[in-house]
Coordinates of C-alpha atoms and ligand atoms in Angstrom, one line a residue:
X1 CA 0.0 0.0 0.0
X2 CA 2.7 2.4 1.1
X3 CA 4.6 1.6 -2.3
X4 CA 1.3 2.8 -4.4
X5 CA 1.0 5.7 -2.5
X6 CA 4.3 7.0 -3.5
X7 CA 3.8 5.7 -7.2
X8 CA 1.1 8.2 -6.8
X9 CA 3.3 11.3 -5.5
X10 CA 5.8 10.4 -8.3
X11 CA 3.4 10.1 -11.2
X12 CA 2.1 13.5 -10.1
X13 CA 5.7 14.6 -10.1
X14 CA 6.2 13.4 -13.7
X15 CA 3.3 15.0 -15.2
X16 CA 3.6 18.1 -13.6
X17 CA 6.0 21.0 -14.8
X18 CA 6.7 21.0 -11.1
X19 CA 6.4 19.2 -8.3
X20 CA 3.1 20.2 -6.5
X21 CA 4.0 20.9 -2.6
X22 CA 1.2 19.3 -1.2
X23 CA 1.6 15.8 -3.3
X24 CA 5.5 16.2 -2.3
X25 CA 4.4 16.9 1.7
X26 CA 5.0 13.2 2.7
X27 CA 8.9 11.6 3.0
X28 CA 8.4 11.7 -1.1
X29 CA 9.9 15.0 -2.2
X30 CA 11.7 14.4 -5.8
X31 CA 12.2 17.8 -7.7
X32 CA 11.7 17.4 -11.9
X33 CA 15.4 17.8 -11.8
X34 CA 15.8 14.8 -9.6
X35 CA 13.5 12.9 -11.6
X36 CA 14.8 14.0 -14.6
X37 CA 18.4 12.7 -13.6
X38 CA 17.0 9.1 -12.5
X39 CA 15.7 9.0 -15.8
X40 CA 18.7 9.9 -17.6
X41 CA 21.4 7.6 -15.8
X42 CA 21.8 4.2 -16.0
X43 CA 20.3 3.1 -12.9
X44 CA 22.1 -0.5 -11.4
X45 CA 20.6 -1.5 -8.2
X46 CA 22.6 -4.8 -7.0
X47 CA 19.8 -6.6 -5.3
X48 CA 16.7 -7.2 -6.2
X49 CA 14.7 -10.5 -5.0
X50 CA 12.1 -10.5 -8.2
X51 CA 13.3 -13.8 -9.1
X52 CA 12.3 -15.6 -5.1
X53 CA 9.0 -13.6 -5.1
X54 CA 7.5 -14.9 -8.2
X55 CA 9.0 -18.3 -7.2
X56 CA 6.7 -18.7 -4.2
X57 CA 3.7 -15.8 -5.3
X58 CA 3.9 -15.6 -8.9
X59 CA 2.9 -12.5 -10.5
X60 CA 3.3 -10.9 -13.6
X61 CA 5.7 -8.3 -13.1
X62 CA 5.6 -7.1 -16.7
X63 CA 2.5 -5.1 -15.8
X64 CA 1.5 -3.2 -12.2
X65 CA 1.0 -5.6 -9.8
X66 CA -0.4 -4.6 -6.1
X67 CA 2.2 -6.3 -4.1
X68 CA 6.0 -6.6 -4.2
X69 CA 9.0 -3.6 -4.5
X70 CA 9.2 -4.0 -7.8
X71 CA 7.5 -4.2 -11.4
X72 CA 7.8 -2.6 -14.6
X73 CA 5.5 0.6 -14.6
X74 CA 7.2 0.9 -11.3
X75 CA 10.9 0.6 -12.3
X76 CA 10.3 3.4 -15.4
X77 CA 9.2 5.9 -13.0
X78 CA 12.2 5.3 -10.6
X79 CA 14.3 5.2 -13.9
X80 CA 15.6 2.3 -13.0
X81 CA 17.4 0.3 -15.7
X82 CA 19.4 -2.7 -14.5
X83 CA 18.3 -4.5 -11.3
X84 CA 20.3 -7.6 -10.5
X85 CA 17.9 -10.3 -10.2
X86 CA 18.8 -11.9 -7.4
X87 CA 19.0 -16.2 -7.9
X88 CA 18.8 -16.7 -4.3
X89 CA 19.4 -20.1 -3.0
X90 CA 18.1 -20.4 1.0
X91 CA 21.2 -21.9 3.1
X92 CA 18.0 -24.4 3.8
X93 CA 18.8 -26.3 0.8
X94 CA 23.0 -26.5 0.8
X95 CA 24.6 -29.7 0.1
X96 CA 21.5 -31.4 -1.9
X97 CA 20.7 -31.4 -5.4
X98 CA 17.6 -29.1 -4.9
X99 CA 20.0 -25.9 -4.1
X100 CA 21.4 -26.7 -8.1
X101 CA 17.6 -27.0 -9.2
X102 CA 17.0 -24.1 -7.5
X103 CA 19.2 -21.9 -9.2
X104 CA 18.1 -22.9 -12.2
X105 CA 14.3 -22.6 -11.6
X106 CA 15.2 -19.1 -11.0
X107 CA 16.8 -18.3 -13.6
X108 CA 13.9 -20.0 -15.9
X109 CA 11.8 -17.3 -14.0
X110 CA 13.7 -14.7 -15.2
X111 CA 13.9 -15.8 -19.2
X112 CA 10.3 -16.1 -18.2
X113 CA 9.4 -12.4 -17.5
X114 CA 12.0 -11.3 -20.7
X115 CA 10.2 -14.0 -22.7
X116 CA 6.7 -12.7 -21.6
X117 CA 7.7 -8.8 -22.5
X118 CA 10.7 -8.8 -24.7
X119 CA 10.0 -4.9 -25.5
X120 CA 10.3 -4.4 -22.4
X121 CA 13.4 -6.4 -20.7
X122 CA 16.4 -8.0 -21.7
X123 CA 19.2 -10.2 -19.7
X124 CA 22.0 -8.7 -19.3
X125 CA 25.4 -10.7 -19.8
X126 CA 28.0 -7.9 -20.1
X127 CA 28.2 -4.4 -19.2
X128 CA 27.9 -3.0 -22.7
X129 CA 24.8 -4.9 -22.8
X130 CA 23.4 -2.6 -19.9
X131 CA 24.3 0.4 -22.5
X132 CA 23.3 -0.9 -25.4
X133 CA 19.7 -2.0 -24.0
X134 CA 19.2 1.6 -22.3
X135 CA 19.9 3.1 -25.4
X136 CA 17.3 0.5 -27.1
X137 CA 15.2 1.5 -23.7
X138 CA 15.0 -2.0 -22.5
X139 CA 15.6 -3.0 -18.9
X140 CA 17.8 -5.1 -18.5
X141 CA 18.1 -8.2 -16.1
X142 CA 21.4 -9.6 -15.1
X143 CA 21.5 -12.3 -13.3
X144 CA 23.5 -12.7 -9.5
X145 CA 23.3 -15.9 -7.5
X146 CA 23.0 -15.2 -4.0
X147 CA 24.7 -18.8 -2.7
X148 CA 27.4 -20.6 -4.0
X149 CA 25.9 -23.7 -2.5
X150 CA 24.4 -24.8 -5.8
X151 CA 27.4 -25.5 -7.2
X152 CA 27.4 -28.7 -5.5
X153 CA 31.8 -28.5 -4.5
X154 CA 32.0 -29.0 -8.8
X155 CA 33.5 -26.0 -11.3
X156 CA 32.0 -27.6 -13.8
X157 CA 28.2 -26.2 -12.5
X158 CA 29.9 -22.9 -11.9
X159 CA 30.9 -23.3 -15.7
X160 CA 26.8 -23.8 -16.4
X161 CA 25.9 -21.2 -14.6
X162 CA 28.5 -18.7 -16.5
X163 CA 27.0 -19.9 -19.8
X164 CA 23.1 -19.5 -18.1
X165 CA 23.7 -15.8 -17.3
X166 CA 25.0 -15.8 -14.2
X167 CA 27.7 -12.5 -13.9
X168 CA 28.3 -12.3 -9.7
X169 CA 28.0 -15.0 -6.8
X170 CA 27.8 -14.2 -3.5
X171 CA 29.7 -16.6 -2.2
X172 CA 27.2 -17.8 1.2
X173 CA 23.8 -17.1 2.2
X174 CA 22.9 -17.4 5.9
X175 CA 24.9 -20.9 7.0
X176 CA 28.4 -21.7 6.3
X177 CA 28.6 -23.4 3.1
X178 CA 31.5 -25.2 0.9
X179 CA 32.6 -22.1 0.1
X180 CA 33.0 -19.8 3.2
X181 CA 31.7 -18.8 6.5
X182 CA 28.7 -16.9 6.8
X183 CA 28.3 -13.8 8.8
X184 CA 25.3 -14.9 10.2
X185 CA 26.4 -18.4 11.4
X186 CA 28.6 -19.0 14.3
X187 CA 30.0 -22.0 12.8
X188 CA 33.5 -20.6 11.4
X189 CA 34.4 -24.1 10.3
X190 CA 36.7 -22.3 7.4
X191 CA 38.1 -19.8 9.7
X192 CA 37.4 -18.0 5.7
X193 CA 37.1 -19.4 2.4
X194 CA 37.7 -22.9 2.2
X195 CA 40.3 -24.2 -0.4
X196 CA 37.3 -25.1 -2.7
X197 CA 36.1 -21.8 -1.9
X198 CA 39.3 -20.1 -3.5
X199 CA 39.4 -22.2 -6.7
X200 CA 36.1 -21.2 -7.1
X201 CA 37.3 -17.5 -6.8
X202 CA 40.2 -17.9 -9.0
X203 CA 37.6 -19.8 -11.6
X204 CA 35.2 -16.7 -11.2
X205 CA 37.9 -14.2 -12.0
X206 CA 38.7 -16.4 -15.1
X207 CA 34.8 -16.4 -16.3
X208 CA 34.5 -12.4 -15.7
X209 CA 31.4 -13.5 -12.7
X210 CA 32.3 -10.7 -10.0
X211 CA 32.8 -11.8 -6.5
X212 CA 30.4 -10.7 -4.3
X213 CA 31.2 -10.7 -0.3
X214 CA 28.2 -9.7 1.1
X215 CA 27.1 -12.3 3.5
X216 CA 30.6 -13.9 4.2
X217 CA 32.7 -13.6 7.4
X218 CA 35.1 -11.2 8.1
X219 CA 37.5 -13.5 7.6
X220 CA 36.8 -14.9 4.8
X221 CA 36.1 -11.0 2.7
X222 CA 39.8 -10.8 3.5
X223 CA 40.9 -14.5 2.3
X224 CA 38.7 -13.5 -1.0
X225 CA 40.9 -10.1 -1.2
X226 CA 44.0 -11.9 -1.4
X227 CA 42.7 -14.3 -3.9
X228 CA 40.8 -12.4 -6.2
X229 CA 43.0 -10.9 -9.3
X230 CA 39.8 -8.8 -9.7
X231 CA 37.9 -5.9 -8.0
X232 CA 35.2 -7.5 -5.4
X233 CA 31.5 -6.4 -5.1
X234 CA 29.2 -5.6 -1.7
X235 CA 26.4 -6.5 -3.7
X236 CA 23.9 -5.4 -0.6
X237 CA 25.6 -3.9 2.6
X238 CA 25.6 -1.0 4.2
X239 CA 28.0 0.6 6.9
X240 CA 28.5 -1.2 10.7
X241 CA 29.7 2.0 11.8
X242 CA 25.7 2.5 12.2
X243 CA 25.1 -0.8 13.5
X244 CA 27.9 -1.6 15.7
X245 CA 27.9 -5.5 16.0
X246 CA 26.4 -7.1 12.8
X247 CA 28.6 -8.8 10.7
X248 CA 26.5 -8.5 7.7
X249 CA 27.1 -4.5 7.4
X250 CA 31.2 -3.6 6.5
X251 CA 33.8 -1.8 8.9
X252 CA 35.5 1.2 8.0
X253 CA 38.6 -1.2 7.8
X254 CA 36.8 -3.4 5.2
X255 CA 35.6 -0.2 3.3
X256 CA 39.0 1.0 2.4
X257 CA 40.2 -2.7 2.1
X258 CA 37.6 -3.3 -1.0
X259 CA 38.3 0.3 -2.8
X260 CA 41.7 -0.4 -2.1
X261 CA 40.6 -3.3 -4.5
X262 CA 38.8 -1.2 -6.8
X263 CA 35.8 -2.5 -5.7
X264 CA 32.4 -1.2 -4.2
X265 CA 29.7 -1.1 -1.6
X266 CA 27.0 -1.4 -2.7
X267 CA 24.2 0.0 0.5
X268 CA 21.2 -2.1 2.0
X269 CA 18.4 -0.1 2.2
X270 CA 16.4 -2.4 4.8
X271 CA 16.1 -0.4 7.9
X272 CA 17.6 -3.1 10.0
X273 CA 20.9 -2.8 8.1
X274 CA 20.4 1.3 8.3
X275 CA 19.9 2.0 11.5
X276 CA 20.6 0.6 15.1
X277 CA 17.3 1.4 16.3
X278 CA 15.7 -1.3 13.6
X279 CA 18.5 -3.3 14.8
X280 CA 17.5 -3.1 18.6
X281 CA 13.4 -3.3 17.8
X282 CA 14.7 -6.8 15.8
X283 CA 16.7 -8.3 18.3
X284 CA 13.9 -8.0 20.9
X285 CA 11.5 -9.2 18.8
X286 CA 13.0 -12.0 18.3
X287 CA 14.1 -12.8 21.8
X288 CA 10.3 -12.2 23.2
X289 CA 9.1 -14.5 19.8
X290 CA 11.8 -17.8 21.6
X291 CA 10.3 -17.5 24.8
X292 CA 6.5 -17.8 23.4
X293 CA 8.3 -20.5 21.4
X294 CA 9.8 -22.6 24.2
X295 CA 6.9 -22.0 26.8
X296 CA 4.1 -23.2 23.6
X297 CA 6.0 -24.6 20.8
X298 CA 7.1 -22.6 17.7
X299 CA 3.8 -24.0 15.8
X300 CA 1.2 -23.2 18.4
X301 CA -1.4 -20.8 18.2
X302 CA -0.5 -18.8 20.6
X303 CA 3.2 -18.3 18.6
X304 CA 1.2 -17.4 15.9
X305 CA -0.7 -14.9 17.6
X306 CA 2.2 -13.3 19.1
X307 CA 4.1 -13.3 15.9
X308 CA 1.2 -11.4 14.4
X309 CA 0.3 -9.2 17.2
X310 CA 3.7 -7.6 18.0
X311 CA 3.9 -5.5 15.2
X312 CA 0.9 -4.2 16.1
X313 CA 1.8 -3.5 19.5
X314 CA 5.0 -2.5 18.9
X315 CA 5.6 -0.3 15.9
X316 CA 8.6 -0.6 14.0
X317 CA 10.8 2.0 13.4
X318 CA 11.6 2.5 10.1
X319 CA 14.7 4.1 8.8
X320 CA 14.3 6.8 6.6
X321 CA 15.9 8.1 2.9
X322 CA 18.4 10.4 4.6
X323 CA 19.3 7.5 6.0
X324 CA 20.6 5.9 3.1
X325 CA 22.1 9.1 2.0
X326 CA 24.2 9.3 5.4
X327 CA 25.8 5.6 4.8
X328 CA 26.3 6.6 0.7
X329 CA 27.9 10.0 2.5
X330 CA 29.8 8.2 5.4
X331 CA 31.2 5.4 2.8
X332 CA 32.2 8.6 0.2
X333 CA 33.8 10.7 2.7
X334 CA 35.8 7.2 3.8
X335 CA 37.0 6.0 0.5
X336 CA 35.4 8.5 -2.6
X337 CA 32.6 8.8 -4.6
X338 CA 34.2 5.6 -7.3
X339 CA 33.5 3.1 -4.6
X340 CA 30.1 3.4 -3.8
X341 CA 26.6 2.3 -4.9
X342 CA 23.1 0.9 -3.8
X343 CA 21.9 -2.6 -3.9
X344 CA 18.7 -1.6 -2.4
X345 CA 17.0 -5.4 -1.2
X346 CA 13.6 -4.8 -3.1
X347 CA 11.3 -8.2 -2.5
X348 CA 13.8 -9.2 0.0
X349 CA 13.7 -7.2 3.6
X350 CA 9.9 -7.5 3.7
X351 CA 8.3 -4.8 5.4
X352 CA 11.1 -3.3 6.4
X353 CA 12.3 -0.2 3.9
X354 CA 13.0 3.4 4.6
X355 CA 10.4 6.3 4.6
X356 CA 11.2 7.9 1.2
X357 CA 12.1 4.6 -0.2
X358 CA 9.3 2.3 -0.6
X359 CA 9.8 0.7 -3.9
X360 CA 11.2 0.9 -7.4
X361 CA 9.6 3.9 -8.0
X362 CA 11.2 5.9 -5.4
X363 CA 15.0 6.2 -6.8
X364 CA 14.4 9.9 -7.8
X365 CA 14.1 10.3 -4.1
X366 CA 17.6 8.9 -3.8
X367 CA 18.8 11.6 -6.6
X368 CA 17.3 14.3 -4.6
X369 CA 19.0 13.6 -1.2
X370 CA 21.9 13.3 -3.0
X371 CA 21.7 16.5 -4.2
X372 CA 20.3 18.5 -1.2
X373 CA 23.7 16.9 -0.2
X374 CA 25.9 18.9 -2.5
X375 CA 26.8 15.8 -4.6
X376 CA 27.1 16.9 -8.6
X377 CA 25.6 15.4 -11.0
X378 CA 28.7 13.4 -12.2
X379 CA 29.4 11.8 -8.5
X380 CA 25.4 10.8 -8.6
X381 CA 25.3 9.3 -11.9
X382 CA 28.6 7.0 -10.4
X383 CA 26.8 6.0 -7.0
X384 CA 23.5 5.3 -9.2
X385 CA 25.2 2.7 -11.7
X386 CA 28.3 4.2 -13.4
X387 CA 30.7 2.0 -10.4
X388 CA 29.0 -0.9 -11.1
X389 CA 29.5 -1.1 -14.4
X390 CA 33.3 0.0 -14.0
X391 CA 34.2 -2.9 -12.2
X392 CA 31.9 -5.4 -13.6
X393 CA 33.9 -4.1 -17.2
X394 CA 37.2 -4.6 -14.7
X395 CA 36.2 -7.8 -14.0
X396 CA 35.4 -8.6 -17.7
X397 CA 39.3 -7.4 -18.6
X398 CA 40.9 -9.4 -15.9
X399 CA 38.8 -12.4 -17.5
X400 CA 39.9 -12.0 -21.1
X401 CA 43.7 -11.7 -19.5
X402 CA 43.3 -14.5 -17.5
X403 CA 42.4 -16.4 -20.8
X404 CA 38.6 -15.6 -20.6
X405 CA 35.4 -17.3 -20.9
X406 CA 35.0 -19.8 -23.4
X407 CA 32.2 -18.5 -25.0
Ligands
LIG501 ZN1 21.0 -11.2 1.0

């Protein structure tokens, strides 16, 4: 509902010669120069979870649909133009054949929604393919695997996924895998990557599929820094300098670590990953949800009731835009404007995004904190998708040198 409402405040936006004050009153306040600038840029958003939501609600995303962050009337009016579709792989599923079915199913979801609307999307298997299909006014779809489970401990699948589409891997989900530790698991049982996990690194650089560390340990972001021949991605993370304890956002040390890489981070805009506050309102949550679990059972009614009910009762504090512009700010001030971008979680942090920031349609939003910010129109068009594109055509170079994909 919140989404729509904003879809609203932007279409009004669009058609206006200028933005009228009282549609622009809420957190949604994009100037026609904002949203002229969002439609002008190529727009790369790292992280987008079309691909899971269709999986388990399916919905034609071609046309508006009432639920979900994302669909295509939506994504022209944020000017967005190349979301990564995220192939996500649940950590539920490592070590069986299912987690390499399920990578696949996704990605027949994907040729799905190109297949269905062909004017209107296009996969993306290069970087000059995100140019060429703005220019043609096509959005394109690249394809990131979020899991390296499904390649079953075998190069050969990560071979097959190359040739599928596949062009990053974040290397774990939320459980240590073959691969490398998780930052959510407290079983380290790599200390890192594990030695299959670094062929699988050095094979990625050799394919041109950018490594992605969001997710992994500490430890193991700086085993895949000394492997890597090529700049490594954040695909979606934000700064733990805002919320100190959780592994899943980067340090300060990490952030200069991957730009001195040549790499990016890419920010989360879930609230939890924004703000400690969302952290905090989480963490009790939870802890008050295991003790209705032990005392009834985590399938009881009363479970369920409490589950549903606490939202209610205890409302939960979202992060807002400018907080996404202060982690693209912090990150900038840390290591410059060339190593920074968004991979915003649309479909994937549930009811969880900023004020200002609602869906797809909302990136002009973005553009205009950025520029109440000072930040020039060159710097924005980098942090929007220009970075992204640098190192995935990085990647691409160290690929060919390395003696390249064989396609
Ligand atoms: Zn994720």
């Amino acid at each position: 509902m919140r989404s729509y409402v904003s879809k609203l405040v932007l279409s009004a936006c669009l058609s206006a010669t200028a933005c009228n004050t009282t549609n622009a009153s809420a957190a949604v306040s994009a100037s026609p120069e904002a949203i002229a600038l969002a439609q002008s840029s190529i727009i790369v958003d790292g992280h987008i979870d079309v691909p899971h939501r269709v999986f388990e609600a399916w919905e034609n995303v071609s046309a508006a649909t009432n639920s979900g962050d994302f669909d295509f009337p939506r994504a022209k009016l944020g000017g967005l133009n190349a979301p990564f579709m995220s192939i996500y792989v649940p950590s539920s599923l490592d070590g069986t054949d299912a987690s390499t079915q399920r990578a696949h199913q996704l990605i027949d979801q994907v040729e799905a929604i190109v297949g269905r609307a062909p004017e209107k999307f296009a996969i993306a298997r290069s970087a000059n393919e995100v140019q060429q299909q703005f220019d043609k006014d096509l959005i394109s779809l690249p394809l990131g695997m979020e899991n390296g489970a499904p390649l079953q401990g075998e190069l050969k699948n990560l071979d097959a996924f190359y040739q599928r589409g596949i062009r990053y891997i974040t290397l774990t989900h939320a459980k240590s895998n073959d691969i490398s530790d998780s930052s959510y698991d407290d079983n380290r049982q790599w200390d890192g990557l594990s030695p299959f996990g670094e062929t699988v690194v050095q094979r990625m650089n050799q394919l041109g599929i950018m490594v992605d560390i969001s997710h992994v340990s500490d430890a193991a972001f700086y085993d895949t820094l000394k492997v890597s021949r090529a700049p490594v991605i954040a695909s979606h993370s934000s700064l733990r300098s805002f919320t100190p304890g959780f592994e899943r956002n980067m340090d300060d040390a990490m952030v200069k670590a991957l730009a001195a890489n040549d790499g990016i981070i890419m920010i989360n805009f879930g609230s939890s990953f924004l703000t400690k506050t969302a952290q905090d309102w989480y963490n009790v949550r939870d802890q008050a949800q295991h003790k209705v679990d032990a005392e009834f059972g985590a399938e009881s009614p009363q479970a369920k009731l409490f589950s549903d009910q606490y939202r209610a009762n205890n409302p939960f504090p979202y992060a807002s835009l400018d907080d996404v512009v202060e982690h693209i700010d912090r990150a900038v001030k840390l290591v410059g404007v060339d190593h920074v971008g968004i991979g915003s979680d649309y479909d994937g942090v549930g009811d969880s995004l900023p004020t200002g920031l609602k869906d797809v349609a909302t990136y002009p939003n973005l553009v205009q904190g950025l520029m109440n910010k000072g930040y020039s129109t060159p710097d924005i068009r980098k942090i929007l998708g220009g970075n992204l594109l640098r190192v995935w055509q990085q990647v691409e170079t160290v690929a060919a040198k390395l003696s390249g994909p064989s396609t």
